[in-house]
Coordinates of C-alpha atoms in Angstrom, one line a residue:
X1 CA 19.0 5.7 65.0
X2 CA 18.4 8.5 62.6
X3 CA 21.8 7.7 60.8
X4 CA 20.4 4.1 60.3
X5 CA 16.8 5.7 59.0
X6 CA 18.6 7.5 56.4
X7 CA 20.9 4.9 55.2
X8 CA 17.9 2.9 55.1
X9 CA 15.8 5.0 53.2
X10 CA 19.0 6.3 50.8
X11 CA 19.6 2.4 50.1
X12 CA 15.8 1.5 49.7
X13 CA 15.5 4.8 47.1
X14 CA 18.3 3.2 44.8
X15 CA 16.7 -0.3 44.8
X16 CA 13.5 1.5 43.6
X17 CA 15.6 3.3 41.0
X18 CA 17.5 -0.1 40.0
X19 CA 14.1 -1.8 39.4
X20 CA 12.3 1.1 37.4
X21 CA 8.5 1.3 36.9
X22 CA 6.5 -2.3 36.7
X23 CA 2.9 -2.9 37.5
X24 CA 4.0 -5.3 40.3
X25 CA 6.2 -3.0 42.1
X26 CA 5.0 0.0 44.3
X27 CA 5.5 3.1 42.6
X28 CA 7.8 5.3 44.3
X29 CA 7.9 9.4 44.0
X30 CA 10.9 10.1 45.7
X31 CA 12.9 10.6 49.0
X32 CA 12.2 13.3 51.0
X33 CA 15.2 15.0 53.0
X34 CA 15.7 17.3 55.8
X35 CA 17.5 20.5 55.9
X36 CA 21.2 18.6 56.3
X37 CA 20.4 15.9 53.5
X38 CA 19.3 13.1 55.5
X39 CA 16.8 11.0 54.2
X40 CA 13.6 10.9 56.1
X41 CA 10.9 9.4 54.2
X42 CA 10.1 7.6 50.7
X43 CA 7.2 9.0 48.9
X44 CA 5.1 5.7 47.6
X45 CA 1.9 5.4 45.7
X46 CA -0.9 4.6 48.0
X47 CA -2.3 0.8 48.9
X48 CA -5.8 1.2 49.1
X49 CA -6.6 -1.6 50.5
X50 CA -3.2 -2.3 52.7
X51 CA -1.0 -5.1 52.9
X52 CA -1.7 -8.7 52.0
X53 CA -1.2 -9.8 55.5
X54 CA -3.4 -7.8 57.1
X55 CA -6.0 -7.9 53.9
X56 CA -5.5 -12.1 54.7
X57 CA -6.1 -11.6 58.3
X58 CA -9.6 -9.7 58.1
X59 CA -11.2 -11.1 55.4
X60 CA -12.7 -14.2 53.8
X61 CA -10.8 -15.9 51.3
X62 CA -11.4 -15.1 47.3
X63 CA -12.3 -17.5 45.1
X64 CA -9.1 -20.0 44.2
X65 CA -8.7 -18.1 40.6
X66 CA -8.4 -15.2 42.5
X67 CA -6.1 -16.1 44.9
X68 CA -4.0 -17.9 42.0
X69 CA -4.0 -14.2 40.2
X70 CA -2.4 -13.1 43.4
X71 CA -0.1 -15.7 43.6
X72 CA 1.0 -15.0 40.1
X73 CA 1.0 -11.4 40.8
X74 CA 3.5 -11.7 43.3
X75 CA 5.9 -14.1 41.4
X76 CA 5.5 -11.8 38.6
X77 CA 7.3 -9.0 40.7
X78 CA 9.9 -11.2 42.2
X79 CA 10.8 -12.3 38.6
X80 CA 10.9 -8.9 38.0
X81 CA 13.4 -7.7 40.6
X82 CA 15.3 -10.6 39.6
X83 CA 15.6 -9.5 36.4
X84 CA 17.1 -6.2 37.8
X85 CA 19.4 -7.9 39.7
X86 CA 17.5 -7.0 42.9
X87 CA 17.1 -9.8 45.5
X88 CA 14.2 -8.7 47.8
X89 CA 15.7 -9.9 51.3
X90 CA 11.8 -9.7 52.9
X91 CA 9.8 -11.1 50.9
X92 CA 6.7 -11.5 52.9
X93 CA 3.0 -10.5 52.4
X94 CA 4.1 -7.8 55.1
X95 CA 5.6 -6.3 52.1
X96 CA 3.0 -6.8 49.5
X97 CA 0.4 -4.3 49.1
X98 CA -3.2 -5.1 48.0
X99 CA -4.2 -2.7 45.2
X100 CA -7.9 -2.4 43.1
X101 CA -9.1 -5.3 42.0
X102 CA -6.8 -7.0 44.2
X103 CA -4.4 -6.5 42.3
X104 CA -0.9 -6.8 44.2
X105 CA 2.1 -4.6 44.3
X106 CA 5.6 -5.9 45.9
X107 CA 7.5 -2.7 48.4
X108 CA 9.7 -2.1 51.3
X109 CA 13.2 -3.3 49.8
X110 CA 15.3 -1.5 52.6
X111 CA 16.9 -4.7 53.1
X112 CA 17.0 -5.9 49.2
X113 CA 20.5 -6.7 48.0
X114 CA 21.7 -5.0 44.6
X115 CA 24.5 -6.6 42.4
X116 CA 27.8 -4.4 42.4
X117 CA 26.2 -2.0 45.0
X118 CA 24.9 -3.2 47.7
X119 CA 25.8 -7.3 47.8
X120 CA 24.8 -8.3 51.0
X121 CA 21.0 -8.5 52.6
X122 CA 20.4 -5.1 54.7
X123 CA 19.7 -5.7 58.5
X124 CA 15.6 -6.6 58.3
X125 CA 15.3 -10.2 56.1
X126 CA 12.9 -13.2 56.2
X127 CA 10.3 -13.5 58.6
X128 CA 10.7 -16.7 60.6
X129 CA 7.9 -18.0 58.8
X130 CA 9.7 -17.7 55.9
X131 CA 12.4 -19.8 56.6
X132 CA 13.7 -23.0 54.7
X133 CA 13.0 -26.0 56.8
X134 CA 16.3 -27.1 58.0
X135 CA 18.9 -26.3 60.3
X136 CA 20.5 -23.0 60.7
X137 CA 23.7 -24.4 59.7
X138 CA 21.9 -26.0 56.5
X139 CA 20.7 -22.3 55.9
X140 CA 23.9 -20.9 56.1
X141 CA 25.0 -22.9 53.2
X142 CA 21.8 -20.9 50.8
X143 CA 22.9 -18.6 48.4
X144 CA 20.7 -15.8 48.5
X145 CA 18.5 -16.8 45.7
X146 CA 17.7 -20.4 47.1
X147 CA 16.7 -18.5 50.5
X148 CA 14.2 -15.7 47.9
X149 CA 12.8 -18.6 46.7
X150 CA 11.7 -20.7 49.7
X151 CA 10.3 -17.2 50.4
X152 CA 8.2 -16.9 48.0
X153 CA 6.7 -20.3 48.1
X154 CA 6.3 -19.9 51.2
X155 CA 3.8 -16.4 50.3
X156 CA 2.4 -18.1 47.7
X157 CA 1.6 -20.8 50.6
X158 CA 0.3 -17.9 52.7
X159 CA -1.9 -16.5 49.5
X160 CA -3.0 -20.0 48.0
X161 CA -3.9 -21.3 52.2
X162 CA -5.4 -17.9 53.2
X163 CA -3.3 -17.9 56.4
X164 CA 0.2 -18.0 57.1
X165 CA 1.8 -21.3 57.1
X166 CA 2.5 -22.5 60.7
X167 CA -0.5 -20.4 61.4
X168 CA -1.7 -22.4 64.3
X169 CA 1.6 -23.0 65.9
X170 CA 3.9 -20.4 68.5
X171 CA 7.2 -19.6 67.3
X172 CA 8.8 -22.3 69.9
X173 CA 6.8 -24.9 68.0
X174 CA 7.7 -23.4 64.8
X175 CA 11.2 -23.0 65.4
X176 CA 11.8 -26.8 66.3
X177 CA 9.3 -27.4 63.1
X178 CA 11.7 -25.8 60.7
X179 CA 14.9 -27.1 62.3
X180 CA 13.4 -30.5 62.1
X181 CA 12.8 -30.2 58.2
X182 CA 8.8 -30.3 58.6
X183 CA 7.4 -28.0 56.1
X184 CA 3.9 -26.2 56.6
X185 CA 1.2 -28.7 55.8
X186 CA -0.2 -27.7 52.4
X187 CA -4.1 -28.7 52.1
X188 CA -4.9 -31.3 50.0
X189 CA -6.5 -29.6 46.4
X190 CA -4.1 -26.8 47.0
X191 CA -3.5 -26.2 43.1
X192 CA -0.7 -24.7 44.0
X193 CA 0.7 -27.5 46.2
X194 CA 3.4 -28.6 43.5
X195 CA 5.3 -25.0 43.4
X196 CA 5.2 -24.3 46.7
X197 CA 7.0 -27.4 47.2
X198 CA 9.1 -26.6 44.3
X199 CA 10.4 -23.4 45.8

């Protein structure tokens, strides 16, 4: 367990390092190690406000050019990992921090892959949720890109909806959703609606 922590956190410190400093990215200070070198903790800028998620779970939704901000926050972000050559692997609102102002902050890429050092997607990767909708052998067939980018239209879903899609369904349900091809139902006026689909 504590080999996996610190191969975790060592892999997670040279994904920060790969992507550098961007507003859209949680700033991190450094990895902390214990007395035989292995690391034990990443030392990140503080989320005043939490992580989208939970910030979505307990309270009202902002106006619609707010949550389109967000929404555009969070792209912004992936397009810049991209850009690094970083593809996040989580992507979730789990993983996006809620900042002054609302501003947003993407973190947690202890799963990210990194071209020509770490190629494949660490252990921990998309949320159910988060899913394409189609069969696991379908999936199987997704480059890692295609499966980022149903990923994040499916935050910006969570972020434009103000609740996560398949919200009102259990994971049986939502399982035999996604394997059926049924996307999340997007509301009607969702200005939004076209990129989510999009992605």
């Amino acid at each position: 367990m504590a080999k996996n922590t610190s191969e975790d956190l060592t892999r997670q410190f040279a994904i920060y390092q790969a992507i550098a400093h961007h507003p859209r990215i949680t700033q991190c200070l450094g990895l902390e190690k214990d007395t035989v070198g292995n690391a034990i903790a990443l030392r990140l800028e503080r989320a005043p406000m939490g992580d989208l998620r939970g910030f979505i779970e307990e309270n009202s939704p902002p106006s619609i050019k707010q949550r389109a901000a967000m929404a555009a926050n969070s792209a912004e972000g992936v397009k810049h990992l991209h850009s690094r050559k970083v593809t996040w692997g989580d992507l979730s609102t789990r993983n996006t921090l809620v900042f002054d102002g609302m501003d947003l902050k993407l973190c947690d890429f202890a799963s990210a892959a990194l071209e020509n050092v770490y190629p494949e997607f660490g252990q921990h990767t998309y949320e159910l949720l988060y899913w394409p909708a189609m069969t696991l052998d379908d999936i199987e067939q997704l480059n890692m890109y295609q499966k980022e980018l149903f990923a994040l239209g499916s935050a910006i879903y969570e972020i434009m909806e103000w609740e996560k899609p398949y919200a009102k369904f259990d994971d049986l349900e939502v399982d035999r959703m996604l394997c059926g091809g049924q996307r999340a139902t997007i509301s009607v006026g969702n200005c939004a609606g076209d990129i989510i689909v999009r992605c």
